[in-house]
Amino acid sequence: MQYLLNCSQMKRADRFTIEEMGVPSMVLMERAALAVVEEMLNAGCAQERILAVCGMGNNGGDGLAIARLLYLKGCKVFVECVGNPDKMTAETRQQYKIVKNYQIPIVNNPDYREYTTIVDALFGVGITRQVEGIYRQKIQAVKDSGARIWSVDIPSGVDGDTGRVLGAAIRANETITFAFGKIGHVLYPGRACAGHLLVKDIGIYPVANEEDAYMRSLEPEDCKELLKRDPAGHKGTFGKILVLAGSRGMSGAAYFAGRAAYAAGAGMVKICTTQENRQILQTLVPEALYGTWDKEELERGMEWCDAVVIGPGIGQDMEAFHMLEHILELGRRKNLPMVLDADGLNLLSAHRELRDMLYEKCVYTPHMLELSRMTGKTVEGLRENPVGTAAQFAQDYPGTLVWKDACTLVKCSQGRVYLNQSGNDGMATAGAGDVLAGLIGGLLATGLKPDAAASLGVYLHGRAGDYAAARKGRHGMTARDILEEIAQAIRESI
C-alpha cells in the first residue's frame, strides 16, 4: 500500500518528526539531498554539466545540499539562486553559506542550454499561488533547455494537493520525493509533469493516528489477500452475478460486462438483455445464463444472484427507467451489492426520484461527463477540487464512487480514498467502462465488500490495460484487448 499525502498532512509529518521525534531539520535536508544524489549518480550524471536552480524555501536548501554533494563527488556543478535572499529560510541560508565555503560556482542568469542536467529546486509542495514574473520565465527557460531535469520533491509549479499547473510548471524527467507520494504526483497534469517518480525514505514518519486520513494507492502485494479462493469451492461458492445490460444495437456492452464478470472469478453469470441480443450473446458468451427484462424473470434473477451490474447500454427510455426502478427496489430490499454504470447513471441524473432508492452497497462508476450530470457541476469545476467533489458526491449518493478518469478516484463508503496509478491512455476506448463495471461486479459476486471490490477492480482493470498496451501498443487498443488481459493482471497479483 502506498500512502499519498496532501500538503498540510506532509507539513504535519515534517513537524512531528522534527519537534516530537527530535530529528533536526538539517539532518532531514541532508538525507533528502543524499537520496537525490544517489539516484543521479546511479543514472550516470557524474560526468555531466549540472546546474542546481534553487529557490529561497527549504526546497532550495535541498537543491544547494545536492549541489554540494555532487561537487564532492567530482561533478561539474553550478548553482543559481532565484528570489529575494532576505526571504531565505534558516536552513537554506545555512546551506548557501556551506556552498560558498566550498567555492562551488554560483551563476547569475545562466544560459540553461549550456547544461546537460538541471536540478529543479525552485518550489516544494507548499506552493499555492500562480507562478508569475521571474519564476515563470525561469521555468520556461528550464523546459526549453533540452537538459535532463531532476525535480526535488515535486516539479516546480505543480499544486501538491490537486496536480494542477499553477500558471507554469517544470516537466521533469525524474522526480524524487520524500517519505510519501503526494496527491499532486498522481493526479493529472501533475503526474505528466513528474516523469518517473521515486519515493525515498529519509526518516519522516506518519503523525500518530493520522494514517486513516491519508489517501492510498494499491500495489501488487495488496491484491493477494483479496483474491484468495477456496480450493474446495464450486461455482456457487464463487458467486452468482446478474448483469442487466445491452439494448437493441448494443449487444457489445452486455458482452463486455458479462465476460469481465467471469474473468473476475464469478462462478455464474446471468445476462438479462433485450430479445434481439440473445442469439448474438449466446454465441459470444456460451457460458452465461440468459434472460430478458420481463418483470417476473428479473425478480427471479434478483432472488438468485449475489451481486448486480446494471446500466451498460440499456438506453434511457421509459422501459429502461422502470427496469432500473424495479431493480433498485428489489436490491435495496435484499441489500444486494450493485454496480450502477453508464445509462444507469444517466437515468439517475434525469430522474432525481430514484436517488431515494439508493443504499450503501451501491457502486457508481461515472466518467467525467456522467459525474458532471450527477452533481450539476461543470467539468472544469470538478477538476478544480477532485477530493472535495468526491466528498460532496457522497452526501447525495450513498455507497462507493468510482470516478473514471486518467487517474481514477475511488471514494469508499467509509470515507477512505484511493487514487489509481495503473493503466494508460490507450484505455480511452469504447467499451472499456463496460469491462470495468463487469469486473467490479464479478469481484462483488465472489464476496468482496463494495469498497474492496471497487478499488481492486480499478487497479486490475488498469493493469490489464498496461498488459494490453505492452502487447499491442496504446494506439488502436480496444476493450476486447483489455478484457483478454484481466487473467494476466490477476495472475501477477496472486
Tab-separated table of N, CA, C and O in Angstrom, residues 133-196:
chain	number	residue	atom	x	y	z
A	133	GLY	N	6.075	36.304	-13.141
A	133	GLY	CA	7.310	37.079	-13.159
A	133	GLY	C	8.535	36.248	-13.478
A	133	GLY	O	8.529	35.388	-14.365
A	134	ILE	N	9.614	36.499	-12.712
A	134	ILE	CA	10.890	35.862	-12.977
A	134	ILE	C	10.810	34.351	-12.844
A	134	ILE	O	11.461	33.599	-13.579
A	135	TYR	N	9.977	33.878	-11.918
A	135	TYR	CA	9.857	32.429	-11.717
A	135	TYR	C	9.251	31.754	-12.950
A	135	TYR	O	9.693	30.689	-13.363
A	136	ARG	N	8.254	32.393	-13.508
A	136	ARG	CA	7.642	31.824	-14.714
A	136	ARG	C	8.655	31.794	-15.862
A	136	ARG	O	8.728	30.821	-16.623
A	137	GLN	N	9.440	32.868	-15.974
A	137	GLN	CA	10.465	32.918	-17.020
A	137	GLN	C	11.506	31.817	-16.822
A	137	GLN	O	11.934	31.161	-17.782
A	138	LYS	N	11.904	31.601	-15.572
A	138	LYS	CA	12.913	30.578	-15.284
A	138	LYS	C	12.379	29.181	-15.618
A	138	LYS	O	13.088	28.351	-16.193
A	139	ILE	N	11.131	28.921	-15.234
A	139	ILE	CA	10.537	27.609	-15.503
A	139	ILE	C	10.490	27.346	-17.008
A	139	ILE	O	10.836	26.259	-17.478
A	140	GLN	N	10.073	28.353	-17.760
A	140	GLN	CA	10.001	28.171	-19.214
A	140	GLN	C	11.388	27.943	-19.802
A	140	GLN	O	11.574	27.098	-20.694
A	141	ALA	N	12.389	28.677	-19.308
A	141	ALA	CA	13.753	28.520	-19.822
A	141	ALA	C	14.304	27.130	-19.507
A	141	ALA	O	15.003	26.525	-20.328
A	142	VAL	N	14.001	26.618	-18.317
A	142	VAL	CA	14.436	25.262	-17.965
A	142	VAL	C	13.783	24.245	-18.901
A	142	VAL	O	14.435	23.319	-19.399
A	143	LYS	N	12.481	24.420	-19.152
A	143	LYS	CA	11.762	23.494	-20.041
A	143	LYS	C	12.338	23.513	-21.451
A	143	LYS	O	12.355	22.495	-22.152
A	144	ASP	N	12.802	24.691	-21.876
A	144	ASP	CA	13.330	24.842	-23.242
A	144	ASP	C	14.802	24.454	-23.357
A	144	ASP	O	15.354	24.477	-24.464
A	145	SER	N	15.429	24.085	-22.251
A	145	SER	CA	16.883	23.911	-22.243
A	145	SER	C	17.351	22.666	-22.978
A	145	SER	O	18.483	22.616	-23.463
A	146	GLY	N	16.505	21.650	-23.041
A	146	GLY	CA	16.938	20.377	-23.610
A	146	GLY	C	17.700	19.515	-22.624
A	146	GLY	O	18.126	18.399	-22.963
A	147	ALA	N	17.890	19.992	-21.395
A	147	ALA	CA	18.623	19.238	-20.381
A	147	ALA	C	17.734	18.162	-19.764
A	147	ALA	O	16.505	18.238	-19.817
A	148	ARG	N	18.367	17.184	-19.164
A	148	ARG	CA	17.638	16.210	-18.354
A	148	ARG	C	17.309	16.869	-17.020
A	148	ARG	O	18.206	17.425	-16.358
A	149	ILE	N	16.051	16.815	-16.621
A	149	ILE	CA	15.602	17.582	-15.455
A	149	ILE	C	15.240	16.636	-14.318
A	149	ILE	O	14.460	15.695	-14.489
A	150	TRP	N	15.826	16.914	-13.153
A	150	TRP	CA	15.501	16.194	-11.919
A	150	TRP	C	14.783	17.169	-10.989
A	150	TRP	O	15.360	18.160	-10.560
A	151	SER	N	13.529	16.888	-10.673
A	151	SER	CA	12.783	17.748	-9.748
A	151	SER	C	12.902	17.199	-8.336
A	151	SER	O	12.805	15.990	-8.104
A	152	VAL	N	13.095	18.108	-7.398
A	152	VAL	CA	13.223	17.747	-5.994
A	152	VAL	C	11.867	17.889	-5.322
A	152	VAL	O	11.298	18.984	-5.279
A	153	ASP	N	11.304	16.811	-4.864
A	153	ASP	CA	10.024	16.713	-4.157
A	153	ASP	C	8.826	16.755	-5.097
A	153	ASP	O	7.990	15.873	-5.084
A	154	ILE	N	8.730	17.812	-5.928
A	154	ILE	CA	7.636	17.906	-6.895
A	154	ILE	C	8.074	18.880	-7.991
A	154	ILE	O	8.849	19.810	-7.705
A	155	PRO	N	7.670	18.707	-9.229
A	155	PRO	CA	8.042	19.680	-10.257
A	155	PRO	C	7.550	21.081	-9.880
A	155	PRO	O	6.373	21.256	-9.521
A	156	SER	N	8.412	22.039	-9.936
A	156	SER	CA	8.050	23.399	-9.527
A	156	SER	C	6.888	23.911	-10.368
A	156	SER	O	6.915	23.839	-11.604
A	157	GLY	N	5.886	24.445	-9.681
A	157	GLY	CA	4.703	24.963	-10.350
A	157	GLY	C	3.508	24.033	-10.305
A	157	GLY	O	2.410	24.416	-10.720
A	158	VAL	N	3.682	22.803	-9.797
A	158	VAL	CA	2.573	21.855	-9.670
A	158	VAL	C	1.979	21.964	-8.272
A	158	VAL	O	2.701	21.975	-7.275
A	159	ASP	N	0.657	22.061	-8.187
A	159	ASP	CA	-0.045	22.091	-6.911
A	159	ASP	C	-0.003	20.694	-6.296
A	159	ASP	O	-0.508	19.733	-6.880
A	160	GLY	N	0.579	20.582	-5.113
A	160	GLY	CA	0.744	19.285	-4.469
A	160	GLY	C	-0.554	18.646	-4.019
A	160	GLY	O	-0.594	17.435	-3.786
A	161	ASP	N	-1.628	19.445	-3.914
A	161	ASP	CA	-2.921	18.907	-3.485
A	161	ASP	C	-3.788	18.431	-4.637
A	161	ASP	O	-4.596	17.519	-4.468
A	162	THR	N	-3.656	19.048	-5.796
A	162	THR	CA	-4.587	18.772	-6.889
A	162	THR	C	-3.910	18.325	-8.179
A	162	THR	O	-4.594	17.848	-9.088
A	163	GLY	N	-2.594	18.503	-8.284
A	163	GLY	CA	-1.911	18.204	-9.528
A	163	GLY	C	-2.063	19.281	-10.594
A	163	GLY	O	-1.537	19.136	-11.702
A	164	ARG	N	-2.768	20.370	-10.276
A	164	ARG	CA	-2.950	21.445	-11.256
A	164	ARG	C	-1.634	22.173	-11.508
A	164	ARG	O	-0.786	22.275	-10.623
A	165	VAL	N	-1.480	22.694	-12.718
A	165	VAL	CA	-0.344	23.552	-13.048
A	165	VAL	C	-0.724	24.974	-12.691
A	165	VAL	O	-1.729	25.511	-13.169
A	166	LEU	N	0.081	25.605	-11.841
A	166	LEU	CA	-0.219	26.942	-11.345
A	166	LEU	C	0.391	27.990	-12.272
A	166	LEU	O	1.312	28.721	-11.919
A	167	GLY	N	-0.125	28.035	-13.482
A	167	GLY	CA	0.360	29.003	-14.466
A	167	GLY	C	1.471	28.462	-15.330
A	167	GLY	O	1.444	28.572	-16.556
A	168	ALA	N	2.496	27.882	-14.720
A	168	ALA	CA	3.616	27.268	-15.442
A	168	ALA	C	4.235	26.227	-14.526
A	168	ALA	O	4.249	26.390	-13.301
A	169	ALA	N	4.751	25.152	-15.113
A	169	ALA	CA	5.355	24.096	-14.296
A	169	ALA	C	6.454	23.391	-15.076
A	169	ALA	O	6.400	23.270	-16.300
A	170	ILE	N	7.436	22.935	-14.331
A	170	ILE	CA	8.510	22.114	-14.884
A	170	ILE	C	7.933	20.786	-15.374
A	170	ILE	O	7.016	20.235	-14.773
A	171	ARG	N	8.474	20.275	-16.478
A	171	ARG	CA	8.188	18.902	-16.900
A	171	ARG	C	9.476	18.105	-16.709
A	171	ARG	O	10.400	18.213	-17.506
A	172	ALA	N	9.521	17.345	-15.623
A	172	ALA	CA	10.744	16.660	-15.228
A	172	ALA	C	10.884	15.316	-15.936
A	172	ALA	O	9.889	14.695	-16.326
A	173	ASN	N	12.109	14.890	-16.075
A	173	ASN	CA	12.362	13.502	-16.480
A	173	ASN	C	12.235	12.577	-15.280
A	173	ASN	O	11.695	11.475	-15.387
A	174	GLU	N	12.764	13.024	-14.146
A	174	GLU	CA	12.667	12.278	-12.892
A	174	GLU	C	12.255	13.224	-11.766
A	174	GLU	O	12.698	14.379	-11.727
A	175	THR	N	11.456	12.714	-10.849
A	175	THR	CA	11.108	13.448	-9.636
A	175	THR	C	11.416	12.546	-8.450
A	175	THR	O	10.982	11.391	-8.406
A	176	ILE	N	12.175	13.080	-7.504
A	176	ILE	CA	12.471	12.353	-6.270
A	176	ILE	C	11.713	13.053	-5.151
A	176	ILE	O	11.923	14.239	-4.882
A	177	THR	N	10.810	12.336	-4.512
A	177	THR	CA	10.074	12.887	-3.385
A	177	THR	C	10.416	12.091	-2.142
A	177	THR	O	11.046	11.031	-2.215
A	178	PHE	N	9.990	12.589	-0.987
A	178	PHE	CA	10.488	12.054	0.270
A	178	PHE	C	9.363	11.571	1.171
A	178	PHE	O	8.341	12.246	1.333
A	179	ALA	N	9.561	10.400	1.734
A	179	ALA	CA	8.666	9.784	2.724
A	179	ALA	C	7.383	9.233	2.116
A	179	ALA	O	7.047	8.068	2.289
A	180	PHE	N	6.629	10.083	1.415
A	180	PHE	CA	5.342	9.683	0.854
A	180	PHE	C	5.153	10.326	-0.516
A	180	PHE	O	5.642	11.438	-0.758
A	181	GLY	N	4.417	9.650	-1.387
A	181	GLY	CA	3.947	10.316	-2.585
A	181	GLY	C	2.943	11.387	-2.214
A	181	GLY	O	2.305	11.330	-1.164
A	182	LYS	N	2.813	12.384	-3.066
A	182	LYS	CA	1.848	13.456	-2.836
A	182	LYS	C	0.709	13.334	-3.850
A	182	LYS	O	0.887	12.790	-4.949
A	183	ILE	N	-0.433	13.855	-3.504
A	183	ILE	CA	-1.598	13.751	-4.387
A	183	ILE	C	-1.290	14.378	-5.738
A	183	ILE	O	-1.683	13.865	-6.789
A	184	GLY	N	-0.562	15.496	-5.726
A	184	GLY	CA	-0.217	16.175	-6.970
A	184	GLY	C	0.705	15.385	-7.875
A	184	GLY	O	0.820	15.693	-9.065
A	185	HIS	N	1.378	14.356	-7.339
A	185	HIS	CA	2.193	13.484	-8.182
A	185	HIS	C	1.340	12.530	-9.005
A	185	HIS	O	1.807	11.991	-10.016
A	186	VAL	N	0.124	12.274	-8.543
A	186	VAL	CA	-0.699	11.200	-9.103
A	186	VAL	C	-1.804	11.734	-10.001
A	186	VAL	O	-2.131	11.128	-11.020
A	187	LEU	N	-2.391	12.869	-9.615
A	187	LEU	CA	-3.443	13.462	-10.431
A	187	LEU	C	-2.835	14.225	-11.602
A	187	LEU	O	-1.786	14.868	-11.474
A	188	TYR	N	-3.493	14.151	-12.732
A	188	TYR	CA	-3.041	14.897	-13.912
A	188	TYR	C	-3.496	16.347	-13.816
A	188	TYR	O	-4.522	16.631	-13.204
A	189	PRO	N	-2.706	17.288	-14.376
A	189	PRO	CA	-1.489	17.102	-15.197
A	189	PRO	C	-0.191	16.941	-14.403
A	189	PRO	O	0.855	16.753	-14.987
A	190	GLY	N	-0.275	17.032	-13.059
A	190	GLY	CA	0.933	16.892	-12.259
A	190	GLY	C	1.657	15.590	-12.503
A	190	GLY	O	2.895	15.536	-12.497
A	191	ARG	N	0.895	14.530	-12.736
A	191	ARG	CA	1.502	13.216	-12.974
A	191	ARG	C	2.363	13.226	-14.240
A	191	ARG	O	3.445	12.637	-14.272
A	192	ALA	N	1.883	13.918	-15.270
A	192	ALA	CA	2.664	14.011	-16.508
A	192	ALA	C	3.909	14.870	-16.299
A	192	ALA	O	4.959	14.625	-16.915
A	193	CYS	N	3.811	15.878	-15.434
A	193	CYS	CA	4.968	16.751	-15.170
A	193	CYS	C	6.065	16.031	-14.385
A	193	CYS	O	7.243	16.374	-14.500
A	194	ALA	N	5.669	15.052	-13.572
A	194	ALA	CA	6.626	14.415	-12.665
A	194	ALA	C	7.578	13.458	-13.373
A	194	ALA	O	8.651	13.153	-12.848
A	195	GLY	N	7.213	12.959	-14.560
A	195	GLY	CA	8.057	11.971	-15.214
A	195	GLY	C	8.125	10.699	-14.389
A	195	GLY	O	7.131	10.249	-13.826
A	196	HIS	N	9.312	10.129	-14.259
A	196	HIS	CA	9.493	8.927	-13.439
A	196	HIS	C	9.598	9.339	-11.979
A	196	HIS	O	10.495	10.098	-11.596
